[in-house]
Coordinates of C-alpha atoms in Angstrom, one line a residue:
X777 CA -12.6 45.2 -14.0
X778 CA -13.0 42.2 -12.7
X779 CA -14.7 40.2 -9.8
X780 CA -14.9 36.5 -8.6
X781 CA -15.9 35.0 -5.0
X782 CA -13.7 32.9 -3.4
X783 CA -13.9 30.2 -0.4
X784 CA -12.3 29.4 2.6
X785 CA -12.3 25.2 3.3
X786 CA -9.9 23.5 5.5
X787 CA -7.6 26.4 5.7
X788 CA -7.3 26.7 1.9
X789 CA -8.6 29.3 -0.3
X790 CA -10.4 28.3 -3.4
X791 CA -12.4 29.5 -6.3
X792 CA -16.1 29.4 -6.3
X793 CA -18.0 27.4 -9.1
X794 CA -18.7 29.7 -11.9
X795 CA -17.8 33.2 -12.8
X796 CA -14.7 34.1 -15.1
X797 CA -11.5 32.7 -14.4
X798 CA -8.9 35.0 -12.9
X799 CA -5.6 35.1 -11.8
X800 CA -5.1 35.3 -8.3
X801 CA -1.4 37.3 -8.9
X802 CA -3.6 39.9 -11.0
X803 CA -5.9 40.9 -8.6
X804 CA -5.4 44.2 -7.1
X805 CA -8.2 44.4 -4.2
X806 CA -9.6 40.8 -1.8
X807 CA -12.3 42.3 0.6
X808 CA -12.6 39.2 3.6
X809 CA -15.7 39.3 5.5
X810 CA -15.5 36.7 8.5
X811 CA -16.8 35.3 11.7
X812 CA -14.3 36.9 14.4
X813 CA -13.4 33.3 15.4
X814 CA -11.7 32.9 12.1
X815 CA -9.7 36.6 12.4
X816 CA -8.4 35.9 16.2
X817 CA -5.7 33.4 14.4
X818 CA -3.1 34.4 11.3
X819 CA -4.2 31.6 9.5
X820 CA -6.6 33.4 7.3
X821 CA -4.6 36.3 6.5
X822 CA -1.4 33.9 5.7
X823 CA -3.8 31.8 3.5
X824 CA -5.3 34.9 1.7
X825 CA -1.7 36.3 1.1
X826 CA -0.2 33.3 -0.5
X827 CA -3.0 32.9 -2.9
X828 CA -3.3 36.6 -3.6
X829 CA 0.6 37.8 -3.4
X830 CA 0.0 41.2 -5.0
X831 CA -3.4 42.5 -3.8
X832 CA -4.3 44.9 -0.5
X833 CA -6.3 42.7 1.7
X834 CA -9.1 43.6 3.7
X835 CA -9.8 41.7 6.9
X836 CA -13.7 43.0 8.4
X837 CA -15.5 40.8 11.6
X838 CA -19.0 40.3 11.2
X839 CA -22.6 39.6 12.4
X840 CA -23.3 37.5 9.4
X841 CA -21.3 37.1 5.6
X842 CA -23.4 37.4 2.2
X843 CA -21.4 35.5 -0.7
X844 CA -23.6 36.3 -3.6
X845 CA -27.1 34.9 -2.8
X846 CA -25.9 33.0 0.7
X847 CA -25.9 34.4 3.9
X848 CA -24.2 32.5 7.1
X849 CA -23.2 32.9 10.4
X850 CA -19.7 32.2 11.6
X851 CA -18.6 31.9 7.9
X852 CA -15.8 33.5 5.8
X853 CA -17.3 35.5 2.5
X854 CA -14.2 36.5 0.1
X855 CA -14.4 38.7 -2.9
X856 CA -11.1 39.5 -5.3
X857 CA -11.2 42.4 -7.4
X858 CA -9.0 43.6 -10.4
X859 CA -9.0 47.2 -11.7
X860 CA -7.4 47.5 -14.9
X861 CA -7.9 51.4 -15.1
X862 CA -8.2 52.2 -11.4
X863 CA -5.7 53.3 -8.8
X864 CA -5.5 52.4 -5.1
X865 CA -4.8 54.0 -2.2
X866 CA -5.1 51.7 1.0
X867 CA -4.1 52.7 4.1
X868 CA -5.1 51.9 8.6
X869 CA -5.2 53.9 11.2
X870 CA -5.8 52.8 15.0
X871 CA -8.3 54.4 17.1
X872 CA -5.7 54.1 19.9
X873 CA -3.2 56.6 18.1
X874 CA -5.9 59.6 18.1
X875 CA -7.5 61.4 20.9
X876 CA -11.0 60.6 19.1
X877 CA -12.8 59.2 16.5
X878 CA -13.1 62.6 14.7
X879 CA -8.8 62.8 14.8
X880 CA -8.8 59.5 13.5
X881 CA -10.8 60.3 10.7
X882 CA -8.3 63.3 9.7
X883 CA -6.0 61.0 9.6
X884 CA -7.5 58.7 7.4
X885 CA -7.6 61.2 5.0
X886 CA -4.6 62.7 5.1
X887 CA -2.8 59.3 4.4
X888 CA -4.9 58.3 1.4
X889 CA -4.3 61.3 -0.8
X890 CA -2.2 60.1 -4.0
X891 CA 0.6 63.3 -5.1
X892 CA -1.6 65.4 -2.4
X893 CA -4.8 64.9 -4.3
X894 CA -8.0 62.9 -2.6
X895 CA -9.4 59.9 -4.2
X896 CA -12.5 60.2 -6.2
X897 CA -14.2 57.5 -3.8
X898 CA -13.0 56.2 -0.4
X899 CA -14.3 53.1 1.1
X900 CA -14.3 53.0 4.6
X901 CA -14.1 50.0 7.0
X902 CA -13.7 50.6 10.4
X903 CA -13.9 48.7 14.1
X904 CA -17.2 48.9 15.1
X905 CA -16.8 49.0 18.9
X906 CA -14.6 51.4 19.9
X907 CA -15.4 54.4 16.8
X908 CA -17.5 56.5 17.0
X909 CA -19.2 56.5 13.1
X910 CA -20.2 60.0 13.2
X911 CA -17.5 61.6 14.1
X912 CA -15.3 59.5 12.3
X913 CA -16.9 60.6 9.0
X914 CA -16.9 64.4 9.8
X915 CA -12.8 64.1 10.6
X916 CA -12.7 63.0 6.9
X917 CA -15.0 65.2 5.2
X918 CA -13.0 68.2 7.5
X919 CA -9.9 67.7 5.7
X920 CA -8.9 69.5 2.8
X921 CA -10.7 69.1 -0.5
X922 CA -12.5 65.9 0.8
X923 CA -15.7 68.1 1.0
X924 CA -17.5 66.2 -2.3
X925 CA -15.6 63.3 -2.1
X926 CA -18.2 60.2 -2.2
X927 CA -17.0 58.0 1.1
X928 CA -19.3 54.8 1.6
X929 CA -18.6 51.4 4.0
X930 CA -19.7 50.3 7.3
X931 CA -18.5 49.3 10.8
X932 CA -17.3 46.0 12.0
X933 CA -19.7 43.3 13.5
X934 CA -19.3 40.7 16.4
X935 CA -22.2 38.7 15.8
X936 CA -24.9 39.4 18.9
X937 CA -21.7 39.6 21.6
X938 CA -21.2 43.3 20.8
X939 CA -18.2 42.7 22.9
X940 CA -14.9 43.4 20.1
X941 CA -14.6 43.9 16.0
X942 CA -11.0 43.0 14.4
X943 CA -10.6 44.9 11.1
X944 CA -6.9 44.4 9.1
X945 CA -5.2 45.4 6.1
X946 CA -2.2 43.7 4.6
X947 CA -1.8 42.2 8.4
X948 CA -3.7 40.0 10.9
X949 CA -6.6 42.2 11.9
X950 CA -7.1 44.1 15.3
X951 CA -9.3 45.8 17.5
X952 CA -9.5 49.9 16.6
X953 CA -8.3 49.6 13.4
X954 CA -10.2 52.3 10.8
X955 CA -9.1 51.2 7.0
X956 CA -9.6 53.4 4.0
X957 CA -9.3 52.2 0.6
X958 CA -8.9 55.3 -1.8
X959 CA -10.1 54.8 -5.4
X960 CA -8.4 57.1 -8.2
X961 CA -9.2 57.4 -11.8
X962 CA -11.9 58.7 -14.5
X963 CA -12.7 55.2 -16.0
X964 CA -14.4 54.4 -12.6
X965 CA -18.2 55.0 -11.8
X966 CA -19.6 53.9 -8.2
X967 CA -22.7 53.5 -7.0
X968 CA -24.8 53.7 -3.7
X969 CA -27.9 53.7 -2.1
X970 CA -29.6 53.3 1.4
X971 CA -33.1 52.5 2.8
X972 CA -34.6 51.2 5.8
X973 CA -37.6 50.4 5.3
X974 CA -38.9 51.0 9.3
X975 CA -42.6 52.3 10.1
X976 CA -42.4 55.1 12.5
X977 CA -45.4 55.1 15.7
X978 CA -45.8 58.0 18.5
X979 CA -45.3 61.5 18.4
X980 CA -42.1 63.5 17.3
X981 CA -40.2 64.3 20.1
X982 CA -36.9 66.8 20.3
X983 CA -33.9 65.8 21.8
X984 CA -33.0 68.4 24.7
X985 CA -30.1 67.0 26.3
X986 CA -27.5 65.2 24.8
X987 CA -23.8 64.1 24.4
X988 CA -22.6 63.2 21.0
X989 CA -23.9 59.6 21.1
X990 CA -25.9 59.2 24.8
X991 CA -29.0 60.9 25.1
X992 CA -30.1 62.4 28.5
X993 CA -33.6 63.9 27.5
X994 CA -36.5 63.9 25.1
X995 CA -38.7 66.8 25.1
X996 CA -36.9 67.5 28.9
X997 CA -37.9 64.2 30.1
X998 CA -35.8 61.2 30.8
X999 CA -34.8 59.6 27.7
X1000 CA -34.5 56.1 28.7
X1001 CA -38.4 56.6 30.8
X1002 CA -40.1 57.7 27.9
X1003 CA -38.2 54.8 25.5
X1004 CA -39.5 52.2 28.2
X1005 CA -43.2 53.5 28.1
X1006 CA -43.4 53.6 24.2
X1007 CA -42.1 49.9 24.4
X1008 CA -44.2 48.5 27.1
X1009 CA -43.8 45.0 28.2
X1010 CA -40.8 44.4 25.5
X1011 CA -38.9 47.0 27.9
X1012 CA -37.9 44.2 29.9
X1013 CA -35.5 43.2 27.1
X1014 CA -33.2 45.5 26.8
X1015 CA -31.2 46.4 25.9
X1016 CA -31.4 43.6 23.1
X1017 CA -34.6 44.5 22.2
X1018 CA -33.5 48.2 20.8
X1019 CA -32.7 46.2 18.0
X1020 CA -36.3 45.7 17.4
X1021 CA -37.3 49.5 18.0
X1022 CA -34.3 52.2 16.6
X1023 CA -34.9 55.6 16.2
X1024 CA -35.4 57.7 13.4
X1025 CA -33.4 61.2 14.0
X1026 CA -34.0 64.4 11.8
X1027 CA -30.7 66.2 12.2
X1028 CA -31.1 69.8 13.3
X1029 CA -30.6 72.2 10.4
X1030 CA -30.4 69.4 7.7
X1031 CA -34.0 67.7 7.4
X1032 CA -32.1 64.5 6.6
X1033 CA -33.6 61.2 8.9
X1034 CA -30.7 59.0 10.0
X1035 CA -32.0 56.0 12.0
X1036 CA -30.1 55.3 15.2
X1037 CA -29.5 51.9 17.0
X1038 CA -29.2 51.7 20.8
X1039 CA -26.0 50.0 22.0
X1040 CA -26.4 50.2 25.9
X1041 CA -28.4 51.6 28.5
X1042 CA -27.7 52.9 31.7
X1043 CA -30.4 52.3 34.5
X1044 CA -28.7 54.3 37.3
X1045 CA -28.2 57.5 35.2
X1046 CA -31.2 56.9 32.7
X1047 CA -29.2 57.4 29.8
X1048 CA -29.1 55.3 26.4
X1049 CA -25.7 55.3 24.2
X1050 CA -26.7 55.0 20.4
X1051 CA -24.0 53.8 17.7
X1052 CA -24.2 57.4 16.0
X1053 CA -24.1 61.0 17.5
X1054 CA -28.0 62.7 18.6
X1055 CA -27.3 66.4 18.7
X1056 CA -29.6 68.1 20.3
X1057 CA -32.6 69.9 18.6
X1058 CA -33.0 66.6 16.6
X1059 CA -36.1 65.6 16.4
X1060 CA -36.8 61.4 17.0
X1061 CA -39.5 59.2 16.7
X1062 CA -39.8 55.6 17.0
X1063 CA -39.7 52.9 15.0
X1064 CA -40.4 49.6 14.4
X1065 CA -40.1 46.3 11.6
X1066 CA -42.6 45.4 8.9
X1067 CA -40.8 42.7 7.3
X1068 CA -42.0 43.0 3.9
X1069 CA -41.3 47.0 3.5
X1070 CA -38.0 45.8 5.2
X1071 CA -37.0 43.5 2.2
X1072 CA -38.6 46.0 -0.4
X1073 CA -36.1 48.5 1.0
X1074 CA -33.4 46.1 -0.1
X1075 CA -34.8 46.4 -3.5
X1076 CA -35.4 50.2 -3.2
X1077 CA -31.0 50.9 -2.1
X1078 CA -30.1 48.6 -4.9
X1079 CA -32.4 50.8 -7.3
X1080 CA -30.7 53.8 -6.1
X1081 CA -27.2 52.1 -6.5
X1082 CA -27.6 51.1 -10.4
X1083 CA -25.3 52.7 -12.6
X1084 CA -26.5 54.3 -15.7
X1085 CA -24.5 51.6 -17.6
X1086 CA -27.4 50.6 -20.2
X1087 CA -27.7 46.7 -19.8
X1088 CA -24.2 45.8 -18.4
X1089 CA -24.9 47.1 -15.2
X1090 CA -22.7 46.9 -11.9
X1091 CA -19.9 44.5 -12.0
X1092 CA -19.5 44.6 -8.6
X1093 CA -22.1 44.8 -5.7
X1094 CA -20.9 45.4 -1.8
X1095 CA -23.7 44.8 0.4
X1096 CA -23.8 46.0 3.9
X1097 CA -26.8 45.5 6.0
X1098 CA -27.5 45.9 9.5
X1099 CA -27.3 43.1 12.6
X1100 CA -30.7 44.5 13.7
X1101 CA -32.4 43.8 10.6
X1102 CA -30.8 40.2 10.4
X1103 CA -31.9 39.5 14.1
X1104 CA -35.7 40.4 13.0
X1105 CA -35.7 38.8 9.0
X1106 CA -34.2 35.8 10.6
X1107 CA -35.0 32.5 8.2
X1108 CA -36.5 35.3 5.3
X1109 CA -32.8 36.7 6.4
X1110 CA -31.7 35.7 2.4
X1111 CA -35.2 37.4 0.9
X1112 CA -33.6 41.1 1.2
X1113 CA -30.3 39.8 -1.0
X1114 CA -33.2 38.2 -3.4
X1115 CA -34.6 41.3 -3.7
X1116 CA -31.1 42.6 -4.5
X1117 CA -30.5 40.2 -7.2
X1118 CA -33.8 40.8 -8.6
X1119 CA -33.0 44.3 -9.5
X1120 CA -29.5 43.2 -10.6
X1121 CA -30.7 40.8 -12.9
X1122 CA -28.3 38.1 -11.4
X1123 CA -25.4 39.7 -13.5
X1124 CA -23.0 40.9 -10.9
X1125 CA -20.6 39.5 -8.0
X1126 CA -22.4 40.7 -4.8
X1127 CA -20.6 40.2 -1.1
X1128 CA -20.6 42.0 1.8
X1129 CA -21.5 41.6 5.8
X1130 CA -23.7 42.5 8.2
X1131 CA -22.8 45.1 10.3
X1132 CA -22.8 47.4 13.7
X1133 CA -23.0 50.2 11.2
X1134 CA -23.7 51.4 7.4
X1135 CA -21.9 54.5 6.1
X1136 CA -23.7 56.4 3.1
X1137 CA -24.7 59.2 1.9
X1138 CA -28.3 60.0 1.8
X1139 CA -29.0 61.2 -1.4
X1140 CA -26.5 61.0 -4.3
X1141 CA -23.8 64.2 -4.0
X1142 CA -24.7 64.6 -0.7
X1143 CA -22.2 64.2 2.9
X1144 CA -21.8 60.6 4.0
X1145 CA -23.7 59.7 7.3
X1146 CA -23.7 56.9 9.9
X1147 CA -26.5 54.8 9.4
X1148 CA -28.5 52.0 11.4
X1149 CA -31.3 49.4 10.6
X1150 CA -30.2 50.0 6.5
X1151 CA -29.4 47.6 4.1
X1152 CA -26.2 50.0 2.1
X1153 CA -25.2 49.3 -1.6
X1154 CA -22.0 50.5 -3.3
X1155 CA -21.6 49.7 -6.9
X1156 CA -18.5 49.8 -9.1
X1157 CA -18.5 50.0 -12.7
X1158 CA -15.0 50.5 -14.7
X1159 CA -15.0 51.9 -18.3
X1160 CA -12.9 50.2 -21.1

């Protein structure tokens, strides 16, 4: 395997300093991660195609790009990979072709089996304003044989507009597309690891009333009431300032905390619409930023994501981390990829984006869940 960043000046793409050489017509795999102004043209996509003529392209808009230690706004962060033992699978659905985000997720899976079999990993990116994450994941674990199959990736960003996410592959990118990426082979080891690194204040509370992702009630009292008295005078805010205070949600029967971003609020029926389902007979509390356990919980997913590779470690590092935790880390924004790095040892390629959403399983063998407020690692690793 190999990886090498790329750039994207005056319409051109070229190599970054340093790194191995590689051949653009041998690569296999370019992830983009860009600004939405630079998806709503072709220009990109044509410019990645003709230097890469051979490789499935990812197109993903963002709330920020990281390109191995950097992190911008309204930039372009490219990453070309070649597997030399690895198959792919790549395929894109639309939202717009299902009934919901559950169908589309079937779908997914049933068009990245390879001779009927699933992948050994599937990397997921998907439009992040018209998917519902949750859902979307259990559609793919529902189909057959993808019960253990290790799915990681996150939802698109839009910067702080929250108004539209373009996601492509092999094609100028659109709104509601969903693209899997299936990975086949036994010479391939991946990687991955989540953390938030939020404290949590108040009481427990259970969720009593509930629609997949808008929540009426908290122990049978208005939802969006009680979330207004726990935040006091930074209520007037929102709802930009649920950023600052997610929830952490035990799901019912599983004991496993997800946290849980708010997307919108509605005064007149006092509900709040969160970027991941909240069944009811979870149990919530609030939470809210310590920057330094923040930035150590960088450290802690990229602990959980190394590879039992001895000293060689990951070759490749995709780093997705959340718009809510770039709006509060602001200028220390680039101190949670340090702390990446760090535990790396500088030896990898790292890109990646930050995102309306992180997909990863909690605990290694465990089902993939919707995260917010998370900075998510994948690592890839392939055998000689």
């Amino acid at each position: 395997m190999l990886a090498k960043l790329f750039r994207f000046n005056d319409g051109r793409v070229l190599p970054s300093e340093g790194g191995p050489e590689m051949d653009p017509a041998s690569c296999n795999l370019v992830l983009c991660f860009a600004d939405k102004q630079h998806l709503e043209t072709d220009h990109l996509h044509n410019a990645l195609r003709g230097y890469f003529p051979s490789a499935e392209i990812v197109l993903c808009s963002t709330s920020g790009e990281i390109s191995g230690p950097s992190v911008t706004d309204g930039g372009v962060s490219i990453v070309a990979l070649r597997f030399d033992h690895t198959a792919l699978q790549a395929q894109c659905v639309n939202i717009s072709a299902y009934t919901d985000s559950f169908g589309a997720g079937r779908g997914l899976a049933d068009r990245c089996l390879r001779n009927g079999v699933p992948p050994k990993y599937l990397l997921v990116v998907s439009d992040g304003s018209f998917v519902n994450g949750t859902d979307l994941l259990n559609g793919i674990h529902a189909a057959p044989g993808w019960e253990q199959v290790l799915v990681t990736g996150g939802l698109a960003g839009d910067g702080l507009r929250f108004s539209s996410t373009l996601v492509g592959l092999n094609a100028p990118a659109q709104q509601g597309n969903i693209v899997g990426i299936g990975f086949f082979g036994d010479k391939l080891a991946v990687g991955h690891g989540s953390k938030g690194g939020w404290d949590t204040f108040g009481l427990e509370k259970v969720v009593t009333r509930s629609d997949h992702n808008v929540l009426y009630e908290l122990d049978g009292v208005n939802a969006l009431s009680v979330y207004k008295r726990y935040l006091g005078p930074d209520a007037s805010g929102l709802p930009g300032a649920a950023l600052l205070f997610p929830l952490a949600v035990v799901l019912p029967d599983t004991e496993e905390a997800v946290v849980r971003t708010i997307l919108s609020v509605d005064e007149e029926a006092g509900t709040m619409t969160f970027a991941g389902d909240i069944p009811v007979d979870s149990r919530a509390r609030f939470m809210r930023a310590n920057f330094d356990r923040l930035i150590n919980a960088s450290h802690g997913a990229a602990l959980n994501a190394t590879l039992p590779n001895g000293a060689s470690g990951p070759q490749y590092a995709l780093l997705i981390s959340c718009v809510g935790r770039k709006v509060i880390l602001r200028d220390r924004i680039e101190e949670e990829v340090d702390a990446v790095i760090d535990q790396f040892g500088g030896r990898c390629v790292m890109s990646g984006f930050y995102s309306y959403g992180e997909l990863s399983p909690n605990v290694p063998g465990g089902k993939c869940q919707l995260h917010n407020q998370t900075m998510t690692i994948t690592t890839f690793y392939e055998m000689e």
